[in-house]
Structures are given as structure tokens and as C-alpha cells.
PDB file of C-alpha atoms and ligand atoms in Angstrom:
ATOM      1  CA  MET A 149       9.524  -5.716  22.274  1.00 90.00           C
ATOM      2  CA  ILE A 150       9.446  -5.849  18.483  1.00 97.00           C
ATOM      3  CA  PRO A 151       6.042  -4.561  17.287  1.00 98.00           C
ATOM      4  CA  GLY A 152       4.010  -6.886  15.078  1.00 98.00           C
ATOM      5  CA  VAL A 153       2.549  -5.693  11.766  1.00 99.00           C
ATOM      6  CA  LEU A 154       0.060  -7.635   9.663  1.00 99.00           C
ATOM      7  CA  THR A 155      -0.344  -7.455   5.895  1.00 99.00           C
ATOM      8  CA  VAL A 156      -3.579  -8.694   4.328  1.00 98.00           C
ATOM      9  CA  ALA A 157      -2.692  -8.960   0.640  1.00 98.00           C
ATOM     10  CA  GLY A 158      -1.955 -11.080  -2.403  1.00 98.00           C
ATOM     11  CA  SER A 159       1.176 -13.084  -3.117  1.00 98.00           C
ATOM     12  CA  ASP A 160       3.465 -11.943  -5.957  1.00 97.00           C
ATOM     13  CA  SER A 161       5.499 -14.989  -6.970  1.00 98.00           C
ATOM     14  CA  GLY A 162       8.149 -12.680  -8.443  1.00 97.00           C
ATOM     15  CA  GLY A 163       8.829 -11.236  -5.001  1.00 97.00           C
ATOM     16  CA  GLY A 164       8.612  -7.559  -5.946  1.00 96.00           C
ATOM     17  CA  ALA A 165       5.116  -6.576  -4.828  1.00 97.00           C
ATOM     18  CA  GLY A 166       2.289  -7.917  -2.682  1.00 97.00           C
ATOM     19  CA  ILE A 167       2.923  -9.948   0.476  1.00 98.00           C
ATOM     20  CA  GLN A 168       6.572 -10.424  -0.422  1.00 98.00           C
ATOM     21  CA  ALA A 169       7.216  -6.665  -0.696  1.00 98.00           C
ATOM     22  CA  ASP A 170       5.297  -6.079   2.520  1.00 98.00           C
ATOM     23  CA  LEU A 171       7.312  -8.574   4.585  1.00 98.00           C
ATOM     24  CA  LYS A 172      10.644  -7.333   3.196  1.00 98.00           C
ATOM     25  CA  THR A 173       9.665  -3.751   4.027  1.00 98.00           C
ATOM     26  CA  MET A 174       8.717  -4.748   7.561  1.00 98.00           C
ATOM     27  CA  LEU A 175      12.057  -6.497   8.067  1.00 98.00           C
ATOM     28  CA  ALA A 176      13.925  -3.471   6.753  1.00 98.00           C
ATOM     29  CA  LEU A 177      12.033  -1.179   9.135  1.00 98.00           C
ATOM     30  CA  GLY A 178      12.591  -3.325  12.199  1.00 98.00           C
ATOM     31  CA  VAL A 179       9.136  -4.747  12.886  1.00 98.00           C
ATOM     32  CA  HIS A 180       7.847  -8.334  12.946  1.00 98.00           C
ATOM     33  CA  GLY A 181       5.941  -8.945   9.695  1.00 98.00           C
ATOM     34  CA  MET A 182       2.962 -11.319   9.544  1.00 98.00           C
ATOM     35  CA  SER A 183       0.672 -12.132   6.641  1.00 98.00           C
ATOM     36  CA  VAL A 184      -2.870 -13.044   5.698  1.00 98.00           C
ATOM     37  CA  VAL A 185      -2.774 -14.240   2.081  1.00 98.00           C
ATOM     38  CA  THR A 186      -5.917 -13.247   0.150  1.00 98.00           C
ATOM     39  CA  ALA A 187      -4.914 -14.400  -3.320  1.00 98.00           C
ATOM     40  CA  VAL A 188      -2.048 -16.022  -5.152  1.00 98.00           C
ATOM     41  CA  THR A 189      -0.719 -14.547  -8.381  1.00 97.00           C
ATOM     42  CA  ALA A 190       1.553 -16.234 -10.889  1.00 97.00           C
ATOM     43  CA  GLN A 191       3.633 -13.198 -11.720  1.00 95.00           C
ATOM     44  CA  ASN A 192       7.027 -12.056 -12.959  1.00 95.00           C
ATOM     45  CA  SER A 193       8.688  -8.940 -14.368  1.00 95.00           C
ATOM     46  CA  LEU A 194       6.521  -9.169 -17.509  1.00 95.00           C
ATOM     47  CA  GLY A 195       3.071  -9.273 -15.897  1.00 94.00           C
ATOM     48  CA  VAL A 196       0.493 -11.420 -14.163  1.00 94.00           C
ATOM     49  CA  GLN A 197       0.020 -14.824 -15.770  1.00 95.00           C
ATOM     50  CA  GLY A 198      -2.697 -16.030 -13.395  1.00 95.00           C
ATOM     51  CA  ALA A 199      -4.513 -15.150 -10.160  1.00 95.00           C
ATOM     52  CA  TRP A 200      -6.528 -17.257  -7.701  1.00 97.00           C
ATOM     53  CA  GLU A 201      -8.318 -15.866  -4.663  1.00 97.00           C
ATOM     54  CA  LEU A 202      -8.559 -17.781  -1.397  1.00 98.00           C
ATOM     55  CA  PRO A 203     -11.896 -18.759   0.154  1.00 98.00           C
ATOM     56  CA  VAL A 204     -13.175 -16.153   2.611  1.00 98.00           C
ATOM     57  CA  GLU A 205     -12.963 -18.702   5.491  1.00 98.00           C
ATOM     58  CA  ALA A 206      -9.232 -19.129   4.800  1.00 98.00           C
ATOM     59  CA  VAL A 207      -8.725 -15.369   5.029  1.00 98.00           C
ATOM     60  CA  ARG A 208     -10.776 -15.073   8.230  1.00 98.00           C
ATOM     61  CA  ALA A 209      -8.960 -18.008   9.835  1.00 98.00           C
ATOM     62  CA  GLN A 210      -5.500 -16.599   9.074  1.00 98.00           C
ATOM     63  CA  TYR A 211      -6.512 -13.215  10.472  1.00 98.00           C
ATOM     64  CA  ARG A 212      -7.948 -14.655  13.696  1.00 98.00           C
ATOM     65  CA  SER A 213      -4.892 -16.896  14.190  1.00 98.00           C
ATOM     66  CA  VAL A 214      -2.589 -13.895  14.108  1.00 98.00           C
ATOM     67  CA  VAL A 215      -4.663 -11.260  15.880  1.00 98.00           C
ATOM     68  CA  ASP A 216      -6.112 -13.392  18.694  1.00 97.00           C
ATOM     69  CA  ASP A 217      -2.825 -14.926  19.847  1.00 98.00           C
ATOM     70  CA  ILE A 218       0.042 -12.708  18.716  1.00 97.00           C
ATOM     71  CA  GLY A 219      -1.682  -9.346  18.401  1.00 98.00           C
ATOM     72  CA  VAL A 220      -0.881  -6.570  15.921  1.00 98.00           C
ATOM     73  CA  ARG A 221       0.236  -2.957  16.293  1.00 98.00           C
ATOM     74  CA  ALA A 222      -0.811  -2.058  12.722  1.00 99.00           C
ATOM     75  CA  VAL A 223      -2.557  -3.674   9.750  1.00 99.00           C
ATOM     76  CA  LYS A 224      -1.954  -3.044   6.033  1.00 98.00           C
ATOM     77  CA  THR A 225      -4.260  -4.177   3.238  1.00 98.00           C
ATOM     78  CA  GLY A 226      -3.380  -4.662  -0.428  1.00 98.00           C
ATOM     79  CA  MET A 227      -4.911  -6.888  -3.128  1.00 97.00           C
ATOM     80  CA  LEU A 228      -8.337  -8.060  -1.952  1.00 98.00           C
ATOM     81  CA  ALA A 229      -9.616  -9.388  -5.299  1.00 96.00           C
ATOM     82  CA  SER A 230     -13.389  -9.649  -4.710  1.00 97.00           C
ATOM     83  CA  ALA A 231     -16.307  -7.883  -3.022  1.00 97.00           C
ATOM     84  CA  GLU A 232     -16.675 -10.788  -0.597  1.00 98.00           C
ATOM     85  CA  LEU A 233     -13.049 -10.527   0.531  1.00 98.00           C
ATOM     86  CA  VAL A 234     -13.161  -6.719   0.742  1.00 98.00           C
ATOM     87  CA  GLU A 235     -16.223  -6.901   3.004  1.00 98.00           C
ATOM     88  CA  ALA A 236     -14.798  -9.665   5.202  1.00 98.00           C
ATOM     89  CA  VAL A 237     -11.503  -7.813   5.660  1.00 98.00           C
ATOM     90  CA  ALA A 238     -13.269  -4.520   6.425  1.00 98.00           C
ATOM     91  CA  GLU A 239     -15.276  -6.275   9.139  1.00 98.00           C
ATOM     92  CA  LEU A 240     -12.162  -7.907  10.625  1.00 98.00           C
ATOM     93  CA  ILE A 241     -10.336  -4.570  10.705  1.00 98.00           C
ATOM     94  CA  SER A 242     -13.259  -2.763  12.318  1.00 98.00           C
ATOM     95  CA  GLY A 243     -13.022  -5.225  15.234  1.00 98.00           C
ATOM     96  CA  THR A 244      -9.238  -4.764  15.664  1.00 98.00           C
ATOM     97  CA  ASP A 245      -7.770  -2.083  17.897  1.00 98.00           C
ATOM     98  CA  ALA A 246      -4.849  -1.060  15.666  1.00 98.00           C
ATOM     99  CA  PRO A 247      -4.355   1.521  12.896  1.00 98.00           C
ATOM    100  CA  ALA A 248      -5.135   0.259   9.376  1.00 99.00           C
ATOM    101  CA  VAL A 249      -3.329   1.387   6.240  1.00 99.00           C
ATOM    102  CA  VAL A 250      -5.524   0.647   3.220  1.00 98.00           C
ATOM    103  CA  ASP A 251      -3.827   0.515  -0.191  1.00 98.00           C
ATOM    104  CA  PRO A 252      -6.895   0.294  -2.471  1.00 97.00           C
ATOM    105  CA  VAL A 253      -5.147  -1.816  -5.088  1.00 94.00           C
ATOM    106  CA  GLY A 254      -6.995  -1.894  -8.411  1.00 90.00           C
ATOM    107  CA  VAL A 255      -4.561  -2.984 -11.117  1.00 86.00           C
ATOM    108  CA  SER A 256      -0.930  -4.160 -11.244  1.00 82.00           C
ATOM    109  CA  LYS A 257       1.946  -2.187 -12.737  1.00 76.00           C
ATOM    110  CA  HIS A 258       1.226  -3.992 -16.026  1.00 80.00           C
ATOM    111  CA  GLY A 259      -2.476  -3.174 -15.959  1.00 83.00           C
ATOM    112  CA  ASP A 260      -3.707  -6.579 -14.818  1.00 85.00           C
ATOM    113  CA  ALA A 261      -6.877  -6.392 -12.683  1.00 89.00           C
ATOM    114  CA  LEU A 262      -6.251  -7.261  -9.031  1.00 94.00           C
ATOM    115  CA  LEU A 263      -9.737  -6.204  -7.895  1.00 94.00           C
ATOM    116  CA  ALA A 264     -13.040  -7.154  -9.526  1.00 94.00           C
ATOM    117  CA  ALA A 265     -15.033  -4.174 -10.835  1.00 93.00           C
ATOM    118  CA  SER A 266     -17.929  -5.492  -8.759  1.00 95.00           C
ATOM    119  CA  ALA A 267     -15.852  -4.937  -5.575  1.00 96.00           C
ATOM    120  CA  LEU A 268     -15.451  -1.170  -6.021  1.00 97.00           C
ATOM    121  CA  ASP A 269     -18.611  -0.340  -4.157  1.00 97.00           C
ATOM    122  CA  SER A 270     -17.488  -2.427  -1.175  1.00 98.00           C
ATOM    123  CA  VAL A 271     -14.165  -0.561  -1.182  1.00 98.00           C
ATOM    124  CA  ARG A 272     -16.055   2.750  -1.073  1.00 98.00           C
ATOM    125  CA  THR A 273     -18.664   1.860   1.538  1.00 98.00           C
ATOM    126  CA  LYS A 274     -16.981  -0.783   3.738  1.00 98.00           C
ATOM    127  CA  LEU A 275     -13.194  -0.643   3.472  1.00 98.00           C
ATOM    128  CA  LEU A 276     -12.393   3.077   3.213  1.00 98.00           C
ATOM    129  CA  PRO A 277     -14.529   3.945   6.271  1.00 98.00           C
ATOM    130  CA  VAL A 278     -12.338   1.709   8.506  1.00 98.00           C
ATOM    131  CA  ALA A 279      -9.011   3.047   7.184  1.00 98.00           C
ATOM    132  CA  THR A 280      -6.706   5.122   9.358  1.00 98.00           C
ATOM    133  CA  VAL A 281      -4.810   6.049   6.183  1.00 98.00           C
ATOM    134  CA  ALA A 282      -5.862   5.263   2.590  1.00 98.00           C
ATOM    135  CA  THR A 283      -3.104   5.428  -0.042  1.00 98.00           C
ATOM    136  CA  PRO A 284      -4.619   5.565  -3.554  1.00 97.00           C
ATOM    137  CA  ASN A 285      -2.617   6.392  -6.650  1.00 96.00           C
ATOM    138  CA  LEU A 286      -4.213   8.530  -9.346  1.00 95.00           C
ATOM    139  CA  ASP A 287      -5.656   5.579 -11.263  1.00 94.00           C
ATOM    140  CA  GLU A 288      -7.306   4.374  -8.068  1.00 96.00           C
ATOM    141  CA  VAL A 289      -8.637   7.879  -7.341  1.00 96.00           C
ATOM    142  CA  ALA A 290     -10.241   7.877 -10.783  1.00 95.00           C
ATOM    143  CA  GLN A 291     -11.625   4.370 -10.341  1.00 95.00           C
ATOM    144  CA  ILE A 292     -13.013   4.959  -6.831  1.00 97.00           C
ATOM    145  CA  ALA A 293     -14.137   8.591  -6.924  1.00 97.00           C
ATOM    146  CA  GLY A 294     -14.332   9.391 -10.634  1.00 96.00           C
ATOM    147  CA  VAL A 295     -11.904  12.291 -10.159  1.00 97.00           C
ATOM    148  CA  ARG A 296      -9.227  12.657 -12.822  1.00 96.00           C
ATOM    149  CA  VAL A 297      -6.047  14.447 -11.709  1.00 96.00           C
ATOM    150  CA  GLU A 298      -3.725  15.852 -14.330  1.00 94.00           C
ATOM    151  CA  SER A 299      -1.723  18.374 -12.307  1.00 93.00           C
ATOM    152  CA  GLU A 300      -0.451  18.909  -8.786  1.00 94.00           C
ATOM    153  CA  GLY A 301      -3.070  21.612  -8.233  1.00 93.00           C
ATOM    154  CA  GLU A 302      -5.818  18.989  -8.559  1.00 96.00           C
ATOM    155  CA  LEU A 303      -4.481  16.710  -5.792  1.00 96.00           C
ATOM    156  CA  ARG A 304      -6.467  18.595  -3.137  1.00 97.00           C
ATOM    157  CA  ARG A 305      -9.732  17.929  -4.972  1.00 97.00           C
ATOM    158  CA  ALA A 306      -8.855  14.215  -5.160  1.00 97.00           C
ATOM    159  CA  ALA A 307      -8.124  14.157  -1.429  1.00 98.00           C
ATOM    160  CA  GLU A 308     -11.465  15.761  -0.598  1.00 98.00           C
ATOM    161  CA  ALA A 309     -13.284  13.231  -2.787  1.00 98.00           C
ATOM    162  CA  LEU A 310     -11.554  10.299  -1.064  1.00 98.00           C
ATOM    163  CA  LEU A 311     -12.021  11.688   2.469  1.00 98.00           C
ATOM    164  CA  ALA A 312     -15.768  11.764   1.808  1.00 98.00           C
ATOM    165  CA  TYR A 313     -15.743   7.929   1.986  1.00 98.00           C
ATOM    166  CA  GLY A 314     -14.575   8.089   5.596  1.00 98.00           C
ATOM    167  CA  PRO A 315     -10.861   7.310   6.034  1.00 98.00           C
ATOM    168  CA  ARG A 316      -9.223   9.339   8.849  1.00 98.00           C
ATOM    169  CA  TRP A 317      -6.350  10.361   6.546  1.00 98.00           C
ATOM    170  CA  VAL A 318      -5.734  10.080   2.835  1.00 98.00           C
ATOM    171  CA  LEU A 319      -2.383  10.026   1.063  1.00 98.00           C
ATOM    172  CA  ILE A 320      -2.919  10.818  -2.619  1.00 98.00           C
ATOM    173  CA  LYS A 321       0.105   9.540  -4.529  1.00 96.00           C
ATOM    174  CA  GLY A 322       0.921  11.835  -7.425  1.00 94.00           C
ATOM    175  CA  GLY A 323       3.834   9.722  -8.633  1.00 89.00           C
ATOM    176  CA  HIS A 324       2.269   9.225 -12.061  1.00 86.00           C
ATOM    177  CA  LEU A 325       2.315  12.987 -12.773  1.00 90.00           C
ATOM    178  CA  PRO A 326       5.310  14.421 -14.632  1.00 88.00           C
ATOM    179  CA  GLY A 327       8.023  16.139 -12.561  1.00 87.00           C
ATOM    180  CA  ASP A 328       8.848  15.485  -8.889  1.00 88.00           C
ATOM    181  CA  ALA A 329       7.082  12.617  -7.108  1.00 86.00           C
ATOM    182  CA  VAL A 330       4.583  14.665  -5.091  1.00 94.00           C
ATOM    183  CA  ASP A 331       2.066  13.203  -2.642  1.00 97.00           C
ATOM    184  CA  LEU A 332      -0.557  14.976  -0.539  1.00 98.00           C
ATOM    185  CA  LEU A 333      -1.374  13.733   2.965  1.00 98.00           C
ATOM    186  CA  THR A 334      -4.422  15.268   4.648  1.00 98.00           C
ATOM    187  CA  ASP A 335      -7.110  14.563   7.222  1.00 98.00           C
ATOM    188  CA  GLY A 336      -9.220  17.449   5.943  1.00 98.00           C
ATOM    189  CA  SER A 337      -7.743  19.978   8.364  1.00 98.00           C
ATOM    190  CA  GLU A 338      -3.964  19.517   8.107  1.00 97.00           C
ATOM    191  CA  GLU A 339      -2.123  19.262   4.793  1.00 97.00           C
ATOM    192  CA  HIS A 340       1.328  17.753   4.337  1.00 98.00           C
ATOM    193  CA  TRP A 341       2.943  17.914   0.902  1.00 97.00           C
ATOM    194  CA  LEU A 342       5.649  15.292   0.363  1.00 96.00           C
ATOM    195  CA  ARG A 343       8.038  15.883  -2.476  1.00 93.00           C
ATOM    196  CA  ALA A 344      10.872  13.679  -3.723  1.00 90.00           C
ATOM    197  CA  PRO A 345      12.989  13.980  -6.861  1.00 89.00           C
ATOM    198  CA  ARG A 346      11.950  11.635  -9.677  1.00 89.00           C
ATOM    199  CA  HIS A 347      14.490   8.863 -10.207  1.00 88.00           C
ATOM    200  CA  ASP A 348      14.944   7.934 -13.830  1.00 84.00           C
ATOM    201  CA  ASN A 349      14.523   4.239 -13.140  1.00 90.00           C
ATOM    202  CA  ARG A 350      11.925   1.968 -14.731  1.00 91.00           C
ATOM    203  CA  HIS A 351      12.410  -0.733 -12.073  1.00 93.00           C
ATOM    204  CA  THR A 352       9.610   0.388  -9.749  1.00 92.00           C
ATOM    205  CA  HIS A 353       7.558  -2.797  -9.297  1.00 94.00           C
ATOM    206  CA  GLY A 354       6.157  -2.883  -5.764  1.00 94.00           C
ATOM    207  CA  THR A 355       6.340   0.818  -4.973  1.00 95.00           C
ATOM    208  CA  GLY A 356       2.751   1.122  -3.705  1.00 96.00           C
ATOM    209  CA  CYS A 357       2.864  -2.021  -1.548  1.00 98.00           C
ATOM    210  CA  THR A 358       6.190  -0.922  -0.105  1.00 98.00           C
ATOM    211  CA  LEU A 359       4.971   2.571   0.788  1.00 98.00           C
ATOM    212  CA  ALA A 360       1.807   1.338   2.528  1.00 98.00           C
ATOM    213  CA  SER A 361       3.745  -1.308   4.469  1.00 98.00           C
ATOM    214  CA  ALA A 362       6.351   1.239   5.485  1.00 98.00           C
ATOM    215  CA  ILE A 363       3.609   3.526   6.831  1.00 98.00           C
ATOM    216  CA  ALA A 364       2.106   0.632   8.813  1.00 99.00           C
ATOM    217  CA  SER A 365       5.555  -0.283  10.193  1.00 98.00           C
ATOM    218  CA  GLN A 366       6.226   3.271  11.367  1.00 98.00           C
ATOM    219  CA  LEU A 367       2.755   3.529  12.943  1.00 98.00           C
ATOM    220  CA  ALA A 368       3.432   0.254  14.789  1.00 98.00           C
ATOM    221  CA  LYS A 369       6.593   1.828  16.212  1.00 98.00           C
ATOM    222  CA  GLY A 370       4.476   4.616  17.680  1.00 98.00           C
ATOM    223  CA  GLN A 371       4.853   7.427  15.161  1.00 98.00           C
ATOM    224  CA  SER A 372       1.977   9.780  14.315  1.00 98.00           C
ATOM    225  CA  VAL A 373       0.448   9.506  10.829  1.00 98.00           C
ATOM    226  CA  PRO A 374       2.377  12.523   9.416  1.00 98.00           C
ATOM    227  CA  GLU A 375       5.666  11.234  10.912  1.00 98.00           C
ATOM    228  CA  ALA A 376       5.034   7.695   9.647  1.00 98.00           C
ATOM    229  CA  VAL A 377       4.198   8.868   6.126  1.00 98.00           C
ATOM    230  CA  ALA A 378       7.289  11.124   5.939  1.00 98.00           C
ATOM    231  CA  ALA A 379       9.566   8.280   7.094  1.00 98.00           C
ATOM    232  CA  ALA A 380       7.871   5.851   4.694  1.00 98.00           C
ATOM    233  CA  LYS A 381       8.299   8.227   1.755  1.00 97.00           C
ATOM    234  CA  GLU A 382      12.013   8.529   2.514  1.00 96.00           C
ATOM    235  CA  TYR A 383      12.350   4.736   2.656  1.00 97.00           C
ATOM    236  CA  VAL A 384      10.433   4.152  -0.588  1.00 96.00           C
ATOM    237  CA  THR A 385      12.332   6.909  -2.407  1.00 95.00           C
ATOM    238  CA  GLY A 386      15.618   5.162  -1.552  1.00 96.00           C
ATOM    239  CA  ALA A 387      14.156   1.812  -2.598  1.00 96.00           C
ATOM    240  CA  VAL A 388      13.040   3.244  -5.982  1.00 95.00           C
ATOM    241  CA  ALA A 389      16.444   4.881  -6.539  1.00 95.00           C
ATOM    242  CA  ALA A 390      18.043   1.451  -5.963  1.00 94.00           C
ATOM    243  CA  GLY A 391      15.471  -0.517  -8.033  1.00 95.00           C
ATOM    244  CA  PHE A 392      17.148  -3.129 -10.175  1.00 95.00           C
ATOM    245  CA  ALA A 393      16.624  -5.153 -13.358  1.00 96.00           C
ATOM    246  CA  LEU A 394      15.189  -8.637 -12.900  1.00 95.00           C
ATOM    247  CA  GLY A 395      13.793 -10.829 -15.676  1.00 95.00           C
ATOM    248  CA  GLY A 396      12.947  -9.253 -19.009  1.00 94.00           C
ATOM    249  CA  GLY A 397      10.548  -6.533 -17.846  1.00 95.00           C
ATOM    250  CA  ILE A 398      10.052  -4.192 -14.908  1.00 95.00           C
ATOM    251  CA  GLY A 399      12.309  -5.013 -11.951  1.00 96.00           C
ATOM    252  CA  PRO A 400      11.561  -4.441  -8.273  1.00 96.00           C
ATOM    253  CA  VAL A 401      12.448  -1.650  -5.887  1.00 96.00           C
ATOM    254  CA  ASP A 402      15.295  -2.629  -3.548  1.00 97.00           C
ATOM    255  CA  HIS A 403      13.827  -3.254  -0.099  1.00 97.00           C
ATOM    256  CA  GLY A 404      17.299  -3.814   1.322  1.00 97.00           C
ATOM    257  CA  TRP A 405      18.890  -0.578   0.091  1.00 96.00           C
ATOM    258  CA  ARG A 406      19.685   0.656   3.578  1.00 95.00           C
ATOM    259  CA  PHE A 407      21.503  -2.589   4.446  1.00 94.00           C
ATOM    260  CA  ARG A 408      23.976  -2.298   1.600  1.00 88.00           C
ATOM    261  CA  ALA A 409      27.415  -0.748   1.836  1.00 65.00           C
ATOM    262  CA  ALA A 410      27.407   2.811   0.517  1.00 67.00           C
ATOM    263  CA  PRO A 411      29.153   2.088  -2.856  1.00 61.00           C
ATOM    264  CA  GLU A 412      26.425  -0.464  -3.684  1.00 57.00           C
ATOM    265  CA  ARG A 413      23.480   1.819  -2.915  1.00 55.00           C
TER     266      ARG A 413
HETATM  267  O1  LIG B 126       1.024  -2.966  -6.445  1.00 77.56           O
HETATM  268  C1  LIG B 126      -0.162  -3.609  -6.428  1.00 77.56           C
HETATM  269  C2  LIG B 126      -0.067  -5.081  -6.190  1.00 77.56           C
HETATM  270  C3  LIG B 126      -0.631  -5.618  -5.081  1.00 77.56           C
HETATM  271  N1  LIG B 126      -0.653  -6.942  -4.812  1.00 77.56           N
HETATM  272  C4  LIG B 126      -0.091  -7.801  -5.658  1.00 77.56           C
HETATM  273  C5  LIG B 126       0.518  -7.325  -6.793  1.00 77.56           C
HETATM  274  C6  LIG B 126       0.546  -5.934  -7.088  1.00 77.56           C
HETATM  275  C7  LIG B 126       1.191  -5.424  -8.287  1.00 77.56           C
HETATM  276  O2  LIG B 126       1.727  -6.110  -9.073  1.00 77.56           O
HETATM  277  O3  LIG B 126       1.092  -8.191  -7.607  1.00 77.56           O
HETATM  278  C8  LIG B 126      -0.134  -9.263  -5.355  1.00 77.56           C
END
């Protein structure tokens, strides 16, 4: 049976991030992708031109439709836009017997807000406590926990600060630091350092969505959290290496890199 994975996230009309990145990642990793749309963005390689959130009843109804009939082996969350949506999604996840990967999305690659400032407290007190794995980048660590990381040595302090909100595991993504792309995965007792060479490629739109969806896909296939994160990092590193120009700005990672013939990779 093909395991089902559900993303609860925003739509990126440009197809590089959000729901579109999540579903492409799930296809590439051999699971059945399903989606609960929380918001619609008008977006391209240059930025976000507009964003509209869905009513909370529309989000609840989509979730129930999928979970009650089809069932899910893992859930991933991305853009949740408002405090009301964050709280509704946290409640839905807490009643679902499947691991949840929470990508606490704050702003887009271009700096556009994808979460209201008034929703931060709900992320801290409602959403992070129901996460199996939370995957903040360093901007999100600063926004959520007020911890500023400027070197690899400070990643552990960021992880401790995030774990205090209650996720089982935290993956602190150090990709914005200079040098190798280094992430720290920990549950407070085990530490796993994941290191990948930095690819000199500006076409990285969708990296965070892709990583979180890849983790959820691997969990749905039965891997442990450390195995799932290692496999997801390998997939996203290949996708970043193969990222391509699209439009006049920042292009997307290539979700299909493993499908292409070797000379095209
Ligand atoms: O990567 C964060 C993200 C999440 N969700 C949507 C986005 C983006 C970044 O652009 O557009 C819909």
C-alpha cells in the first residue's frame, strides 16, 4: 500500500514552495500526497504579490475529509497565516494518530510575511507542543525564541530553546550561516549533525517546504526520525544543487532531480 501524507499549507502559484512543493516532494519520494489549503498566495520568482487566508471552517472541513476517510501516515504543516488557523490546525493534529512535521513558516524567501505577528504565541503554546519534529530556520528561531544564532556553535542553544516549547524533536536549519549547510537534529538526549556542501546556486525557492515534506514522507514509510531527516536532507541537497532559473528572480529547487537522466542532473 502507498502511504498517504497530508500537507496543511499555503498555495504558491509559482509552484516552487508551499503546497505545490509539498506534493511534488511526496510524488518524488513515493508516497500519496494530499493537501489542506490554508491560504492562497499570488506569487512568482520575484515575491508575493498577494495573500488570502481561507476561513477556518474550510480548513477544518478539508482536514476531516482526508483524515476520516482516507487516513494519513504523516502530516506536515507550513504557512498557517493567522492565530485562528494555527490553533485550529494544532487541535486537529493533536487528535490525529500520525507523526506531525511542523515547519514554523514566518516569512517567504523574499521577506514577505506568511504568518501574522499576532500568531506567534499560538505557534509557541499550541502548535509546537503537538509537533513530532519542528524544522525552524534561524530567522524563525529568532522570531519564536528570541535566540540569535551567528555560528555553528550556537545551534545547540537554539535547539534547547525550541525544545522548551514541547516538540519531540527539533531540526535547527543552519543553512543561512556561511560555510557548509549544517543542521542540528535533537530530542534533547541524542544529537545528529547533518552537513552538506553549500551549492553556489541562488535558485533555492521552496527549500524549507521541500525538506519538511520529505521528512514527513520518510516517516510515513516507516523510518525513524533520525533516518527520515537524513534521507530528507540528501533529497533536498540534490534538489538545491539542481535548482533552476525561472522568471526574473529566484527559481525553484528541482523536485524531480532524481527522475532525470544523469547528464541532466
Ligand atoms: O518557504 C515558506 C513558504 C511557505 N508557504 C508558502 C510560501 C513559502 C515561501 O515562499 O510561498 C505558500
